[in-house]
Every structure is written in structure tokens, then in C-alpha cells.
Amino acid sequence: MKQSSSTFIGSYTNYSSVPSDLPAFAWIGRSNVGKSSLLNMLVNRKNLARSSSTPGKTDLINYYLINKSCYFVDLPGYGWSRCSRKKRNLMDKMISNFIKKSRNLKLVFLLLDSRIPLQPVDLKYIQLLVNYKIPYRTILTKMDKQNQSTITKIKKRLYQEATTDWQKIVFLTSSTKKLGKEVTWDCINSFL
Ligand code: GTP
Ligand code: MG
């Protein structure tokens, strides 16, 4: 599918009210990892999903209709240490319930910042995806600011955690340099 149209559909607080008529693709990762920016890069839009240098910009489940054939879902970030414990727990619940229970979720992209080693909270979400048998692919973001030794460490750790070959695959992306667009779209298309 070549992307040609993208429309904001709505923001939701709970998985139970999201649209379920088309397949959905979701992006998860720590706050500020670049989820909203990557979504914008994929659909050639600057501000379809709102991004910000301040972590916690996205705090609802946002649905975008792509080409009238699937939804892209921009989720809040997890693991933001500087927000209140109450808000963090709320976000955690929102994201994990969405992953566990939303009916038309085809694939999750798990985003990791290429400059930051894998954190316990990332491993927690990988475990959740594995336990609930949700297909996912791993994406390293901000490759324009890459740190080669950290990337090697991340890949090594993902290898250790992987129980299947596809879990060892890592897509390298940069939203500012528009890197990794083709490979991400190819992956999405393979699930449609
Ligand atoms: P939350 O909604 O808070 O969870 O954040 P997010 O994961 O959606 O991150 P967002 O896309 O808002 O980006 C966070 C910051 O990182 C912004 O200042 C972006 O401009 C910056 N950013 C995102 N992607 C890239 C990238 O590929 N390269 C660089 N250099 N900066 C990026
Ligand atoms: Mg965001």
C-alpha cells in the first residue's frame, strides 16, 4: 500500500471505545522515544500526530485512518520518571489494557531510542507482548544521533531475550532524516 491519505479519527481513554472495523497498527515506547514523529514521517505529515520535546505529549489513545484501510494508533509513552506515580500507573494501565484487549490490533512497533540502553520497563513490555502473543517488531529511533556502542548493546540484549528469529530483527529509523520508512511500510503491508 502506498500511503495517500491520513485522517485523525479520535482520542480515547479506554481500549473498549476504540474503532474496531479495520486492522490497527500501534507504536509503543518510552516517553520521548519518537513515536508520534515516526508516525508523521510514515504518512508524510508534519503535525498529524503531535510531537514535542517535552515527554508526556501524547496522553490518550489516538486513532488515525490511513488510506481508508487501516488505523495507525499513537499511544502515550511509558516509563516517564518525572510524572506523578498516579499518572504513570494510569498510562501503564491504558497502554497494557489496549495491548491485551483491543480486538483488531495486527502489529505493535516497539520503539527504543538508539542512544539509550534497554530499560527494565522496555523488557516488561516485551514480556507483555510475548505473553499475550501479540506480533511486534522492534524499531530503533533517532539514528541521526546514533551511539554505536549503545546500539550494539541493545541488539545483544534483544538477542538474549529473543525466542524467535523475528524478535532479533531491528529496524533502524530517523524521523528527521526520513530513514527506515520503506522497511517499516513493507512490514505494515505484509500484515495487511
Ligand atoms: P510522548 O508522546 O511524550 O510519549 O513522546 P513520543 O515518543 O511521541 O516522542 P515525539 O515524537 O514527541 O518526539 C520527542 C522528541 O524527539 C521531539 O523533540 C522530536 O523532535 C524528537 N525526535 C523524534 N524523532 C527524532 C529523530 O528521528 N531524530 C531526532 N534527532 N529527534 C527526534
Ligand atoms: Mg507522542
Coordinates of C-alpha atoms and ligand atoms in Angstrom, one line a residue:
M1 CA 0.0 0.0 0.0
K2 CA 1.3 3.4 -0.9
Q3 CA 0.2 5.9 1.7
S4 CA -2.0 8.6 0.2
S5 CA -4.5 9.7 2.9
S6 CA -4.3 10.1 6.6
T7 CA -7.0 11.5 8.9
F8 CA -7.3 11.9 12.6
I9 CA -10.3 9.9 13.8
G10 CA -10.4 10.4 17.6
S11 CA -8.7 10.2 21.0
Y12 CA -9.8 7.6 23.5
T13 CA -9.1 6.8 27.2
N14 CA -10.0 3.2 27.0
Y15 CA -9.4 0.3 24.7
S16 CA -13.2 -0.6 24.8
S17 CA -14.2 2.6 22.9
V18 CA -11.7 2.5 20.0
P19 CA -12.8 1.8 16.4
S20 CA -12.7 -1.9 15.6
D21 CA -13.8 -2.1 11.9
L22 CA -10.3 -2.1 10.4
P23 CA -6.9 -3.6 11.3
A24 CA -4.8 -1.4 13.6
F25 CA -1.0 -0.9 14.0
A26 CA 0.3 0.7 17.2
W27 CA 3.5 2.3 18.3
I28 CA 4.7 1.9 21.9
G29 CA 7.9 3.0 23.7
R30 CA 9.2 5.2 26.5
S31 CA 8.1 8.8 26.6
N32 CA 10.0 11.0 24.1
V33 CA 11.4 8.0 22.1
G34 CA 9.8 9.4 18.9
K35 CA 6.5 7.5 18.4
S36 CA 4.5 10.5 17.2
S37 CA 7.3 11.7 15.0
L38 CA 7.8 8.3 13.4
L39 CA 4.1 8.1 12.6
N40 CA 4.2 11.6 11.0
M41 CA 7.3 10.5 8.9
L42 CA 5.5 7.4 7.7
V43 CA 2.5 9.4 6.4
N44 CA 4.5 12.4 5.1
R45 CA 2.8 14.8 7.5
K46 CA 4.5 17.3 9.9
N47 CA 1.9 17.5 12.6
L48 CA -0.7 14.8 12.1
A49 CA 0.3 13.3 15.5
R50 CA 1.5 15.9 17.9
S51 CA 5.1 15.6 18.9
S52 CA 7.1 17.6 21.5
S53 CA 10.5 17.8 23.2
T54 CA 8.6 17.6 26.5
P55 CA 7.9 14.0 27.4
G56 CA 4.3 13.0 28.0
K57 CA 2.9 14.9 25.0
T58 CA 0.7 12.1 23.9
D59 CA -1.6 11.1 26.8
L60 CA -4.5 9.4 25.1
I61 CA -5.1 6.6 22.6
N62 CA -5.1 8.4 19.2
Y63 CA -6.5 6.8 16.1
Y64 CA -5.6 7.8 12.5
L65 CA -7.3 6.4 9.5
I66 CA -4.7 5.5 6.8
N67 CA -5.8 5.1 3.2
K68 CA -9.2 4.1 4.4
S69 CA -7.8 0.6 5.0
C70 CA -6.2 0.5 8.4
Y71 CA -5.6 2.6 11.6
F72 CA -2.4 3.9 13.0
V73 CA -2.5 4.2 16.8
D74 CA -0.4 6.7 18.6
L75 CA -0.2 5.7 22.2
P76 CA 1.2 7.6 25.3
G77 CA 4.7 6.8 26.3
Y78 CA 5.5 4.5 29.2
G79 CA 8.2 4.9 32.0
W80 CA 8.4 8.6 32.2
S81 CA 10.0 9.1 35.6
R82 CA 9.2 12.7 36.1
C83 CA 5.4 12.4 36.1
S84 CA 3.4 11.5 39.2
R85 CA 3.2 7.9 40.1
K86 CA -0.6 8.1 39.8
K87 CA -0.4 9.4 36.2
R88 CA 2.3 6.8 35.3
N89 CA 0.1 4.0 36.6
L90 CA -2.8 5.3 34.7
M91 CA -0.8 5.4 31.4
D92 CA 0.6 2.0 32.1
K93 CA -2.9 0.6 32.5
M94 CA -4.2 2.4 29.4
I95 CA -1.3 1.0 27.3
S96 CA -1.3 -2.5 28.6
N97 CA -5.1 -2.9 28.5
F98 CA -5.0 -1.7 24.9
I99 CA -2.3 -4.3 24.1
K100 CA -4.1 -7.1 25.9
K101 CA -7.7 -6.4 24.9
S102 CA -8.2 -4.4 21.7
R103 CA -9.6 -6.7 19.1
N104 CA -8.2 -5.6 15.8
L105 CA -4.6 -5.0 16.8
K106 CA -2.5 -6.5 14.0
L107 CA 1.0 -5.5 14.9
V108 CA 2.9 -3.4 17.5
F109 CA 6.1 -1.5 16.9
L110 CA 8.2 -1.3 20.0
L111 CA 10.4 1.8 19.8
L112 CA 13.8 2.1 21.5
D113 CA 16.0 5.2 21.5
S114 CA 19.2 4.2 19.7
R115 CA 21.2 6.2 22.3
I116 CA 19.7 4.7 25.5
P117 CA 20.3 1.1 26.7
L118 CA 17.3 -1.2 27.0
Q119 CA 15.5 -0.3 30.3
P120 CA 13.6 -2.7 32.6
V121 CA 10.3 -1.1 31.6
D122 CA 11.1 -1.9 27.9
L123 CA 11.7 -5.6 28.9
K124 CA 8.4 -5.5 30.9
Y125 CA 6.5 -4.5 27.7
I126 CA 8.4 -7.0 25.6
Q127 CA 7.3 -9.7 28.1
L128 CA 3.7 -8.5 27.9
L129 CA 3.7 -8.7 24.1
V130 CA 5.2 -12.2 24.2
N131 CA 2.8 -13.4 27.0
Y132 CA -0.2 -12.2 25.0
K133 CA 1.1 -13.5 21.7
I134 CA 0.9 -10.0 20.1
P135 CA 3.1 -9.8 17.0
Y136 CA 5.6 -7.0 17.3
R137 CA 8.7 -5.5 15.6
T138 CA 11.5 -3.6 17.2
I139 CA 12.5 -0.1 15.9
L140 CA 15.5 1.9 17.0
T141 CA 14.8 5.6 16.7
K142 CA 16.9 8.8 16.3
M143 CA 19.6 7.1 14.3
D144 CA 20.8 10.5 13.2
K145 CA 22.1 10.8 16.7
Q146 CA 23.2 7.3 17.0
N147 CA 25.6 5.9 19.6
Q148 CA 27.2 2.8 18.0
S149 CA 28.2 1.1 21.2
T150 CA 24.7 1.5 22.8
I151 CA 23.2 0.1 19.6
T152 CA 25.4 -2.9 19.8
K153 CA 24.4 -3.4 23.5
I154 CA 20.7 -3.1 22.7
K155 CA 21.0 -5.6 19.8
K156 CA 22.9 -8.1 22.1
R157 CA 20.2 -7.8 24.8
L158 CA 17.4 -8.3 22.3
Y159 CA 19.2 -11.4 21.0
Q160 CA 19.4 -12.7 24.6
E161 CA 15.7 -12.1 25.1
A162 CA 14.5 -13.5 21.8
T163 CA 12.9 -16.8 21.5
T164 CA 12.1 -16.4 17.7
D165 CA 14.1 -15.2 14.8
W166 CA 11.9 -12.2 14.0
Q167 CA 12.5 -10.9 17.6
K168 CA 16.1 -10.4 16.6
I169 CA 15.2 -8.1 13.7
V170 CA 15.7 -4.4 14.4
F171 CA 14.5 -1.6 12.0
L172 CA 16.8 1.5 12.1
T173 CA 14.9 4.8 11.7
S174 CA 15.3 8.5 11.9
S175 CA 12.3 10.7 11.6
T176 CA 14.4 13.8 10.9
K177 CA 16.4 12.1 8.1
K178 CA 13.4 10.0 6.9
L179 CA 15.4 6.8 7.4
G180 CA 13.6 3.5 7.7
K181 CA 10.4 4.5 6.0
E182 CA 10.4 1.8 3.3
V183 CA 11.3 -1.1 5.6
T184 CA 8.5 0.0 8.1
W185 CA 5.9 0.3 5.3
D186 CA 7.0 -3.1 3.8
C187 CA 6.4 -4.6 7.3
I188 CA 3.0 -3.0 7.7
N189 CA 2.0 -4.1 4.2
S190 CA 3.0 -7.7 5.0
F191 CA 0.4 -7.7 7.8
L192 CA -2.5 -6.3 5.7
Ligands
GTP1 P1 5.4 11.0 24.1 O1 4.2 11.4 23.3 O2 5.8 12.0 25.1 O3 5.4 9.6 24.6 O4 6.7 11.1 23.1 P2 6.9 10.5 21.6 O5 7.5 9.1 21.8 O6 5.7 10.6 20.8 O7 8.1 11.4 21.0 P3 7.9 12.6 20.0 O8 7.6 12.1 18.6 O9 7.0 13.6 20.5 O10 9.4 13.1 19.9 C1 10.1 13.5 21.1 C2 11.2 14.5 20.8 O11 12.2 13.7 20.0 C3 10.8 15.6 19.9 O12 11.6 16.8 20.3 C4 11.2 15.2 18.5 O13 11.5 16.3 17.6 C5 12.5 14.4 18.8 N1 12.6 13.3 17.7 C6 11.8 12.4 17.3 N2 12.3 11.6 16.4 C7 13.5 12.0 16.2 C8 14.6 11.6 15.3 O14 14.5 10.7 14.5 N3 15.8 12.3 15.4 C9 16.0 13.3 16.3 N4 17.1 13.9 16.3 N5 15.0 13.8 17.1 C10 13.8 13.1 17.0
MG2 MG 3.8 11.1 21.3

